[in-house]
């Protein structure tokens, strides 16, 4: 929600990024995008404070420490956008404020949304159809900008993960059990190796899924619309960019939440 609103707002407001000179731009990939609001600032604020709000009553850490950690993390990301020359102070402040407002508006409905996404039989259809409609109806620009592709990537990954969580809740351990795991921080060598093994297996499977699904999706679309796979301009067309990125990253999200945990279990890494 945060990232879609942020990306769409950029292409509706069309506020330019800082001029160079006088700003020295250290990052060029997103230079074609507009500046207001900073989606990095939005994401950093939303992620850090969501984690803080969601865990402050579940884990044993001082309230002040959690608040300070969330504030420092989001502040450092915001400052990095100024340092790299990609945003003005107003872009960053605007992004952080939009996320803060969205958190306040959505927080009362967190439990209800979670429950519906985990238990409703319509969740898979909703989670796939709504993001696809939003991506296909993304605001049009006079020139190509990576915002639509990035937005499709984000919504696709979220859609795949949401379907994965729903599937896990239907056929595996319910998220609404009465038992709550107690966090621990084992320092034993075996525990470190276990964590490292899980990480490596997960990363390898996710990267393989990304490569495979991207290759298959582009091959099918290339055959359908008659363009060579290396044609960058063709891959930027709406009818190509949205489906290939959505299929690729929804598969990644699903793999990360369903396939990887199953592999961990089969390999004795749980």
PDB file of C-alpha atoms in Angstrom:
ATOM      1  CA  UNK A   1       0.000   0.000   0.000  1.00  0.00           C
ATOM      2  CA  UNK A   2       2.740   2.421   0.999  1.00  0.00           C
ATOM      3  CA  UNK A   3       4.873   1.792  -2.069  1.00  0.00           C
ATOM      4  CA  UNK A   4       1.989   1.914  -4.552  1.00  0.00           C
ATOM      5  CA  UNK A   5       0.733   5.230  -3.189  1.00  0.00           C
ATOM      6  CA  UNK A   6       4.269   6.626  -3.185  1.00  0.00           C
ATOM      7  CA  UNK A   7       5.096   5.546  -6.733  1.00  0.00           C
ATOM      8  CA  UNK A   8       1.781   6.742  -8.165  1.00  0.00           C
ATOM      9  CA  UNK A   9       2.096  10.060  -6.322  1.00  0.00           C
ATOM     10  CA  UNK A  10       5.421  10.699  -8.054  1.00  0.00           C
ATOM     11  CA  UNK A  11       3.919  10.316 -11.498  1.00  0.00           C
ATOM     12  CA  UNK A  12       0.852  12.398 -10.648  1.00  0.00           C
ATOM     13  CA  UNK A  13       2.651  15.281  -8.923  1.00  0.00           C
ATOM     14  CA  UNK A  14       5.630  15.264 -11.350  1.00  0.00           C
ATOM     15  CA  UNK A  15       7.926  17.219  -9.060  1.00  0.00           C
ATOM     16  CA  UNK A  16      11.464  17.116 -10.490  1.00  0.00           C
ATOM     17  CA  UNK A  17      14.446  15.720  -8.630  1.00  0.00           C
ATOM     18  CA  UNK A  18      17.143  18.132  -7.389  1.00  0.00           C
ATOM     19  CA  UNK A  19      19.036  19.953 -10.147  1.00  0.00           C
ATOM     20  CA  UNK A  20      22.574  18.868 -10.905  1.00  0.00           C
ATOM     21  CA  UNK A  21      24.514  21.119 -10.526  1.00  0.00           C
ATOM     22  CA  UNK A  22      24.509  22.236  -7.751  1.00  0.00           C
ATOM     23  CA  UNK A  23      23.632  18.757  -6.427  1.00  0.00           C
ATOM     24  CA  UNK A  24      26.089  15.948  -7.138  1.00  0.00           C
ATOM     25  CA  UNK A  25      24.082  12.823  -7.988  1.00  0.00           C
ATOM     26  CA  UNK A  26      25.676   9.592  -6.792  1.00  0.00           C
ATOM     27  CA  UNK A  27      22.893   7.303  -8.004  1.00  0.00           C
ATOM     28  CA  UNK A  28      21.597   7.377 -11.554  1.00  0.00           C
ATOM     29  CA  UNK A  29      19.266   4.389 -11.960  1.00  0.00           C
ATOM     30  CA  UNK A  30      16.189   6.187 -10.642  1.00  0.00           C
ATOM     31  CA  UNK A  31      17.120   9.610 -12.033  1.00  0.00           C
ATOM     32  CA  UNK A  32      14.364   9.307 -14.672  1.00  0.00           C
ATOM     33  CA  UNK A  33      11.724   9.180 -11.922  1.00  0.00           C
ATOM     34  CA  UNK A  34      10.117  12.202 -10.328  1.00  0.00           C
ATOM     35  CA  UNK A  35      11.042  13.148  -6.778  1.00  0.00           C
ATOM     36  CA  UNK A  36       8.028  13.792  -4.539  1.00  0.00           C
ATOM     37  CA  UNK A  37       7.551  11.826  -2.345  1.00  0.00           C
ATOM     38  CA  UNK A  38      10.678   9.833  -1.555  1.00  0.00           C
ATOM     39  CA  UNK A  39       9.564   6.205  -1.614  1.00  0.00           C
ATOM     40  CA  UNK A  40      12.772   5.219   0.198  1.00  0.00           C
ATOM     41  CA  UNK A  41      11.721   7.507   3.044  1.00  0.00           C
ATOM     42  CA  UNK A  42       8.204   6.057   2.896  1.00  0.00           C
ATOM     43  CA  UNK A  43       9.415   2.450   2.952  1.00  0.00           C
ATOM     44  CA  UNK A  44      11.962   3.034   5.719  1.00  0.00           C
ATOM     45  CA  UNK A  45       9.388   4.764   7.927  1.00  0.00           C
ATOM     46  CA  UNK A  46       6.685   2.165   7.255  1.00  0.00           C
ATOM     47  CA  UNK A  47       8.930  -0.867   7.741  1.00  0.00           C
ATOM     48  CA  UNK A  48      10.783   0.271  10.854  1.00  0.00           C
ATOM     49  CA  UNK A  49       7.763   1.596  12.723  1.00  0.00           C
ATOM     50  CA  UNK A  50       5.553  -1.331  11.635  1.00  0.00           C
ATOM     51  CA  UNK A  51       8.083  -3.746  13.121  1.00  0.00           C
ATOM     52  CA  UNK A  52       8.239  -1.643  16.275  1.00  0.00           C
ATOM     53  CA  UNK A  53       4.450  -1.407  16.691  1.00  0.00           C
ATOM     54  CA  UNK A  54       3.932  -5.107  15.908  1.00  0.00           C
ATOM     55  CA  UNK A  55       6.589  -6.378  18.334  1.00  0.00           C
ATOM     56  CA  UNK A  56       6.587  -3.968  21.260  1.00  0.00           C
ATOM     57  CA  UNK A  57       4.092  -6.090  23.206  1.00  0.00           C
ATOM     58  CA  UNK A  58       5.473  -9.479  22.126  1.00  0.00           C
ATOM     59  CA  UNK A  59       9.198  -9.257  22.795  1.00  0.00           C
ATOM     60  CA  UNK A  60      11.068  -8.219  25.896  1.00  0.00           C
ATOM     61  CA  UNK A  61      12.940  -5.059  24.991  1.00  0.00           C
ATOM     62  CA  UNK A  62      12.659  -1.521  26.373  1.00  0.00           C
ATOM     63  CA  UNK A  63      10.026   0.614  24.654  1.00  0.00           C
ATOM     64  CA  UNK A  64      12.492   3.484  24.355  1.00  0.00           C
ATOM     65  CA  UNK A  65      15.078   1.248  22.666  1.00  0.00           C
ATOM     66  CA  UNK A  66      12.593   0.026  20.036  1.00  0.00           C
ATOM     67  CA  UNK A  67      11.373   3.550  19.346  1.00  0.00           C
ATOM     68  CA  UNK A  68      14.932   4.838  19.034  1.00  0.00           C
ATOM     69  CA  UNK A  69      15.907   1.980  16.679  1.00  0.00           C
ATOM     70  CA  UNK A  70      12.926   2.660  14.390  1.00  0.00           C
ATOM     71  CA  UNK A  71      13.658   6.384  14.377  1.00  0.00           C
ATOM     72  CA  UNK A  72      17.391   5.961  13.704  1.00  0.00           C
ATOM     73  CA  UNK A  73      16.852   3.443  10.888  1.00  0.00           C
ATOM     74  CA  UNK A  74      14.290   5.578   9.074  1.00  0.00           C
ATOM     75  CA  UNK A  75      16.348   8.735   9.619  1.00  0.00           C
ATOM     76  CA  UNK A  76      19.509   7.158   8.195  1.00  0.00           C
ATOM     77  CA  UNK A  77      17.645   6.043   5.054  1.00  0.00           C
ATOM     78  CA  UNK A  78      16.154   9.530   4.655  1.00  0.00           C
ATOM     79  CA  UNK A  79      19.569  11.157   5.039  1.00  0.00           C
ATOM     80  CA  UNK A  80      21.039   8.765   2.465  1.00  0.00           C
ATOM     81  CA  UNK A  81      18.586  10.092  -0.137  1.00  0.00           C
ATOM     82  CA  UNK A  82      19.835  13.612   0.488  1.00  0.00           C
ATOM     83  CA  UNK A  83      23.469  12.491   0.414  1.00  0.00           C
ATOM     84  CA  UNK A  84      23.101  10.687  -2.925  1.00  0.00           C
ATOM     85  CA  UNK A  85      21.458  13.782  -4.414  1.00  0.00           C
ATOM     86  CA  UNK A  86      18.235  11.987  -5.324  1.00  0.00           C
ATOM     87  CA  UNK A  87      15.787  13.978  -3.203  1.00  0.00           C
ATOM     88  CA  UNK A  88      15.185  17.340  -1.627  1.00  0.00           C
ATOM     89  CA  UNK A  89      14.493  17.763   2.081  1.00  0.00           C
ATOM     90  CA  UNK A  90      10.833  18.331   1.226  1.00  0.00           C
ATOM     91  CA  UNK A  91      10.652  15.037  -0.730  1.00  0.00           C
ATOM     92  CA  UNK A  92      11.995  13.141   2.270  1.00  0.00           C
ATOM     93  CA  UNK A  93       9.793  14.862   4.832  1.00  0.00           C
ATOM     94  CA  UNK A  94       6.753  14.373   2.600  1.00  0.00           C
ATOM     95  CA  UNK A  95       7.470  10.667   2.199  1.00  0.00           C
ATOM     96  CA  UNK A  96       7.948  10.103   5.932  1.00  0.00           C
ATOM     97  CA  UNK A  97       4.758  12.013   6.773  1.00  0.00           C
ATOM     98  CA  UNK A  98       2.667  10.108   4.220  1.00  0.00           C
ATOM     99  CA  UNK A  99       3.829   6.803   5.716  1.00  0.00           C
ATOM    100  CA  UNK A 100       3.105   8.040   9.234  1.00  0.00           C
ATOM    101  CA  UNK A 101      -0.442   8.981   8.225  1.00  0.00           C
ATOM    102  CA  UNK A 102      -0.994   5.630   6.483  1.00  0.00           C
ATOM    103  CA  UNK A 103       0.256   3.764   9.563  1.00  0.00           C
ATOM    104  CA  UNK A 104      -2.134   5.668  11.813  1.00  0.00           C
ATOM    105  CA  UNK A 105      -5.066   5.060   9.460  1.00  0.00           C
ATOM    106  CA  UNK A 106      -4.393   1.355   8.896  1.00  0.00           C
ATOM    107  CA  UNK A 107      -3.175   0.292  12.345  1.00  0.00           C
ATOM    108  CA  UNK A 108      -6.691  -0.134  13.825  1.00  0.00           C
ATOM    109  CA  UNK A 109      -7.521  -2.544  10.975  1.00  0.00           C
ATOM    110  CA  UNK A 110      -4.301  -4.612  11.081  1.00  0.00           C
ATOM    111  CA  UNK A 111      -5.833  -7.615  12.839  1.00  0.00           C
ATOM    112  CA  UNK A 112      -8.944  -7.583  10.660  1.00  0.00           C
ATOM    113  CA  UNK A 113      -6.896  -7.355   7.448  1.00  0.00           C
ATOM    114  CA  UNK A 114      -4.570 -10.143   8.635  1.00  0.00           C
ATOM    115  CA  UNK A 115      -7.489 -12.391   9.517  1.00  0.00           C
ATOM    116  CA  UNK A 116      -9.190 -11.875   6.144  1.00  0.00           C
ATOM    117  CA  UNK A 117      -5.971 -12.412   4.167  1.00  0.00           C
ATOM    118  CA  UNK A 118      -5.228 -15.633   6.055  1.00  0.00           C
ATOM    119  CA  UNK A 119      -8.702 -17.163   6.189  1.00  0.00           C
ATOM    120  CA  UNK A 120     -10.925 -15.793   3.403  1.00  0.00           C
ATOM    121  CA  UNK A 121     -11.473 -18.197   0.479  1.00  0.00           C
ATOM    122  CA  UNK A 122     -11.342 -15.155  -1.815  1.00  0.00           C
ATOM    123  CA  UNK A 123      -7.848 -14.140  -0.695  1.00  0.00           C
ATOM    124  CA  UNK A 124      -5.877 -15.709  -3.613  1.00  0.00           C
ATOM    125  CA  UNK A 125      -8.178 -14.175  -6.236  1.00  0.00           C
ATOM    126  CA  UNK A 126      -8.178 -10.789  -4.501  1.00  0.00           C
ATOM    127  CA  UNK A 127      -4.411 -10.807  -3.949  1.00  0.00           C
ATOM    128  CA  UNK A 128      -3.695 -11.456  -7.621  1.00  0.00           C
ATOM    129  CA  UNK A 129      -6.496  -9.549  -9.369  1.00  0.00           C
ATOM    130  CA  UNK A 130      -6.302  -6.250  -7.482  1.00  0.00           C
ATOM    131  CA  UNK A 131      -2.534  -5.690  -7.918  1.00  0.00           C
ATOM    132  CA  UNK A 132      -2.758  -6.644 -11.607  1.00  0.00           C
ATOM    133  CA  UNK A 133      -5.564  -4.137 -12.202  1.00  0.00           C
ATOM    134  CA  UNK A 134      -3.580  -1.444 -10.393  1.00  0.00           C
ATOM    135  CA  UNK A 135      -0.449  -2.163 -12.442  1.00  0.00           C
ATOM    136  CA  UNK A 136      -2.261  -2.165 -15.783  1.00  0.00           C
ATOM    137  CA  UNK A 137      -3.928   1.143 -14.887  1.00  0.00           C
ATOM    138  CA  UNK A 138      -0.750   2.840 -13.686  1.00  0.00           C
ATOM    139  CA  UNK A 139      -0.528   6.563 -14.629  1.00  0.00           C
ATOM    140  CA  UNK A 140       0.917   7.044 -18.118  1.00  0.00           C
ATOM    141  CA  UNK A 141       3.955   9.251 -18.727  1.00  0.00           C
ATOM    142  CA  UNK A 142       5.262  10.961 -21.859  1.00  0.00           C
ATOM    143  CA  UNK A 143       8.525   9.034 -21.502  1.00  0.00           C
ATOM    144  CA  UNK A 144       9.635   5.754 -19.970  1.00  0.00           C
ATOM    145  CA  UNK A 145      10.214   5.715 -16.233  1.00  0.00           C
ATOM    146  CA  UNK A 146      11.117   2.678 -14.100  1.00  0.00           C
ATOM    147  CA  UNK A 147       8.350   3.516 -11.600  1.00  0.00           C
ATOM    148  CA  UNK A 148       5.738   1.274 -13.244  1.00  0.00           C
ATOM    149  CA  UNK A 149       8.150  -1.655 -13.456  1.00  0.00           C
ATOM    150  CA  UNK A 150       9.312  -1.191  -9.867  1.00  0.00           C
ATOM    151  CA  UNK A 151       5.717  -0.925  -8.671  1.00  0.00           C
ATOM    152  CA  UNK A 152       4.802  -4.122 -10.526  1.00  0.00           C
ATOM    153  CA  UNK A 153       7.780  -5.866  -8.935  1.00  0.00           C
ATOM    154  CA  UNK A 154       6.707  -4.792  -5.455  1.00  0.00           C
ATOM    155  CA  UNK A 155       3.030  -5.637  -5.898  1.00  0.00           C
ATOM    156  CA  UNK A 156       3.877  -8.946  -7.560  1.00  0.00           C
ATOM    157  CA  UNK A 157       6.137 -10.032  -4.696  1.00  0.00           C
ATOM    158  CA  UNK A 158       3.503  -8.975  -2.168  1.00  0.00           C
ATOM    159  CA  UNK A 159       0.772 -10.852  -4.065  1.00  0.00           C
ATOM    160  CA  UNK A 160       2.804 -14.070  -4.210  1.00  0.00           C
ATOM    161  CA  UNK A 161       3.739 -13.832  -0.547  1.00  0.00           C
ATOM    162  CA  UNK A 162       0.127 -13.162   0.470  1.00  0.00           C
ATOM    163  CA  UNK A 163      -1.089 -16.225  -1.426  1.00  0.00           C
ATOM    164  CA  UNK A 164       1.732 -18.202   0.191  1.00  0.00           C
ATOM    165  CA  UNK A 165       0.752 -17.106   3.688  1.00  0.00           C
ATOM    166  CA  UNK A 166      -2.897 -17.967   2.945  1.00  0.00           C
ATOM    167  CA  UNK A 167      -1.913 -21.426   1.692  1.00  0.00           C
ATOM    168  CA  UNK A 168       0.298 -22.058   4.712  1.00  0.00           C
ATOM    169  CA  UNK A 169      -2.554 -21.090   7.017  1.00  0.00           C
ATOM    170  CA  UNK A 170      -4.965 -23.455   5.240  1.00  0.00           C
ATOM    171  CA  UNK A 171      -2.775 -26.538   5.168  1.00  0.00           C
ATOM    172  CA  UNK A 172      -0.057 -26.002   7.767  1.00  0.00           C
ATOM    173  CA  UNK A 173       0.134 -24.635  11.311  1.00  0.00           C
ATOM    174  CA  UNK A 174      -2.482 -21.945  11.853  1.00  0.00           C
ATOM    175  CA  UNK A 175      -1.259 -18.433  12.561  1.00  0.00           C
ATOM    176  CA  UNK A 176      -4.007 -18.139  15.164  1.00  0.00           C
ATOM    177  CA  UNK A 177      -2.820 -20.837  17.516  1.00  0.00           C
ATOM    178  CA  UNK A 178      -2.741 -20.263  21.237  1.00  0.00           C
ATOM    179  CA  UNK A 179       0.972 -20.966  21.509  1.00  0.00           C
ATOM    180  CA  UNK A 180       3.463 -18.180  20.999  1.00  0.00           C
ATOM    181  CA  UNK A 181       7.082 -18.893  20.305  1.00  0.00           C
ATOM    182  CA  UNK A 182       9.503 -17.370  22.748  1.00  0.00           C
ATOM    183  CA  UNK A 183      12.363 -15.584  21.011  1.00  0.00           C
ATOM    184  CA  UNK A 184      15.869 -16.661  21.759  1.00  0.00           C
ATOM    185  CA  UNK A 185      19.323 -15.759  20.612  1.00  0.00           C
ATOM    186  CA  UNK A 186      21.475 -18.933  20.688  1.00  0.00           C
ATOM    187  CA  UNK A 187      25.157 -18.352  20.129  1.00  0.00           C
ATOM    188  CA  UNK A 188      26.235 -21.968  19.735  1.00  0.00           C
ATOM    189  CA  UNK A 189      28.165 -22.868  16.602  1.00  0.00           C
ATOM    190  CA  UNK A 190      25.522 -25.384  15.520  1.00  0.00           C
ATOM    191  CA  UNK A 191      22.822 -22.719  15.689  1.00  0.00           C
ATOM    192  CA  UNK A 192      24.915 -20.304  13.616  1.00  0.00           C
ATOM    193  CA  UNK A 193      25.505 -22.997  10.986  1.00  0.00           C
ATOM    194  CA  UNK A 194      21.790 -23.802  10.964  1.00  0.00           C
ATOM    195  CA  UNK A 195      20.881 -20.168  10.328  1.00  0.00           C
ATOM    196  CA  UNK A 196      23.552 -19.886   7.631  1.00  0.00           C
ATOM    197  CA  UNK A 197      22.288 -23.058   5.943  1.00  0.00           C
ATOM    198  CA  UNK A 198      18.713 -21.796   5.926  1.00  0.00           C
ATOM    199  CA  UNK A 199      19.829 -18.476   4.506  1.00  0.00           C
ATOM    200  CA  UNK A 200      21.886 -20.002   1.695  1.00  0.00           C
ATOM    201  CA  UNK A 201      19.170 -22.474   0.708  1.00  0.00           C
ATOM    202  CA  UNK A 202      16.572 -19.716   0.689  1.00  0.00           C
ATOM    203  CA  UNK A 203      18.663 -17.304  -1.371  1.00  0.00           C
ATOM    204  CA  UNK A 204      19.632 -19.947  -3.930  1.00  0.00           C
ATOM    205  CA  UNK A 205      16.050 -21.136  -4.405  1.00  0.00           C
ATOM    206  CA  UNK A 206      14.700 -17.590  -4.694  1.00  0.00           C
ATOM    207  CA  UNK A 207      17.358 -16.605  -7.247  1.00  0.00           C
ATOM    208  CA  UNK A 208      16.713 -19.769  -9.253  1.00  0.00           C
ATOM    209  CA  UNK A 209      12.973 -19.086  -9.218  1.00  0.00           C
ATOM    210  CA  UNK A 210      13.537 -15.516 -10.375  1.00  0.00           C
ATOM    211  CA  UNK A 211      15.775 -16.596 -13.266  1.00  0.00           C
ATOM    212  CA  UNK A 212      13.496 -19.436 -14.356  1.00  0.00           C
ATOM    213  CA  UNK A 213      10.204 -17.530 -14.230  1.00  0.00           C
ATOM    214  CA  UNK A 214      11.679 -14.435 -15.878  1.00  0.00           C
ATOM    215  CA  UNK A 215      13.061 -16.563 -18.715  1.00  0.00           C
ATOM    216  CA  UNK A 216       9.784 -18.427 -19.227  1.00  0.00           C
ATOM    217  CA  UNK A 217       7.602 -15.299 -19.020  1.00  0.00           C
ATOM    218  CA  UNK A 218       9.764 -13.357 -21.485  1.00  0.00           C
ATOM    219  CA  UNK A 219       9.938 -16.319 -23.862  1.00  0.00           C
ATOM    220  CA  UNK A 220       6.133 -16.658 -23.895  1.00  0.00           C
ATOM    221  CA  UNK A 221       5.571 -12.911 -24.291  1.00  0.00           C
ATOM    222  CA  UNK A 222       8.296 -12.670 -26.947  1.00  0.00           C
ATOM    223  CA  UNK A 223       6.553 -15.399 -28.937  1.00  0.00           C
ATOM    224  CA  UNK A 224       3.155 -13.732 -28.422  1.00  0.00           C
ATOM    225  CA  UNK A 225       4.219 -10.199 -29.411  1.00  0.00           C
ATOM    226  CA  UNK A 226       7.010 -11.161 -31.854  1.00  0.00           C
ATOM    227  CA  UNK A 227      10.059  -9.457 -30.323  1.00  0.00           C
ATOM    228  CA  UNK A 228      13.575 -10.746 -29.518  1.00  0.00           C
ATOM    229  CA  UNK A 229      14.266 -11.345 -25.838  1.00  0.00           C
ATOM    230  CA  UNK A 230      17.098  -8.801 -25.786  1.00  0.00           C
ATOM    231  CA  UNK A 231      14.899  -5.998 -27.136  1.00  0.00           C
ATOM    232  CA  UNK A 232      14.871  -3.600 -24.163  1.00  0.00           C
ATOM    233  CA  UNK A 233      12.344  -1.235 -25.724  1.00  0.00           C
ATOM    234  CA  UNK A 234       9.848  -4.052 -26.287  1.00  0.00           C
ATOM    235  CA  UNK A 235      10.262  -5.209 -22.690  1.00  0.00           C
ATOM    236  CA  UNK A 236       9.276  -1.724 -21.520  1.00  0.00           C
ATOM    237  CA  UNK A 237       5.878  -1.870 -23.236  1.00  0.00           C
ATOM    238  CA  UNK A 238       2.874  -2.108 -20.917  1.00  0.00           C
ATOM    239  CA  UNK A 239       1.646  -5.419 -22.327  1.00  0.00           C
ATOM    240  CA  UNK A 240       5.078  -6.960 -21.750  1.00  0.00           C
ATOM    241  CA  UNK A 241       6.530  -5.265 -18.669  1.00  0.00           C
ATOM    242  CA  UNK A 242       3.556  -5.778 -16.357  1.00  0.00           C
ATOM    243  CA  UNK A 243       2.909  -9.504 -16.973  1.00  0.00           C
ATOM    244  CA  UNK A 244       6.566 -10.586 -17.051  1.00  0.00           C
ATOM    245  CA  UNK A 245       7.486  -8.720 -13.886  1.00  0.00           C
ATOM    246  CA  UNK A 246       4.299  -9.678 -12.083  1.00  0.00           C
ATOM    247  CA  UNK A 247       4.670 -13.376 -12.916  1.00  0.00           C
ATOM    248  CA  UNK A 248       8.374 -13.351 -12.021  1.00  0.00           C
ATOM    249  CA  UNK A 249       8.099 -11.653  -8.658  1.00  0.00           C
ATOM    250  CA  UNK A 250       4.817 -13.184  -7.546  1.00  0.00           C
ATOM    251  CA  UNK A 251       6.586 -16.523  -8.070  1.00  0.00           C
ATOM    252  CA  UNK A 252       9.472 -15.243  -5.955  1.00  0.00           C
ATOM    253  CA  UNK A 253       7.098 -14.196  -3.178  1.00  0.00           C
ATOM    254  CA  UNK A 254       5.291 -17.535  -3.271  1.00  0.00           C
ATOM    255  CA  UNK A 255       8.559 -19.490  -3.308  1.00  0.00           C
ATOM    256  CA  UNK A 256       9.939 -17.562  -0.350  1.00  0.00           C
ATOM    257  CA  UNK A 257       6.865 -18.236   1.788  1.00  0.00           C
ATOM    258  CA  UNK A 258       5.950 -21.795   0.738  1.00  0.00           C
ATOM    259  CA  UNK A 259       8.677 -23.638  -1.173  1.00  0.00           C
ATOM    260  CA  UNK A 260      11.666 -22.466   0.867  1.00  0.00           C
ATOM    261  CA  UNK A 261      10.138 -23.416   4.252  1.00  0.00           C
ATOM    262  CA  UNK A 262       9.216 -26.835   2.839  1.00  0.00           C
ATOM    263  CA  UNK A 263      12.808 -27.335   1.686  1.00  0.00           C
ATOM    264  CA  UNK A 264      14.079 -26.274   5.094  1.00  0.00           C
ATOM    265  CA  UNK A 265      11.854 -28.899   6.658  1.00  0.00           C
ATOM    266  CA  UNK A 266      12.914 -31.612   4.225  1.00  0.00           C
ATOM    267  CA  UNK A 267      16.594 -30.808   4.754  1.00  0.00           C
ATOM    268  CA  UNK A 268      16.248 -30.738   8.533  1.00  0.00           C
ATOM    269  CA  UNK A 269      16.995 -27.036   8.764  1.00  0.00           C
ATOM    270  CA  UNK A 270      13.921 -26.032  10.762  1.00  0.00           C
TER     271      UNK A 270
END
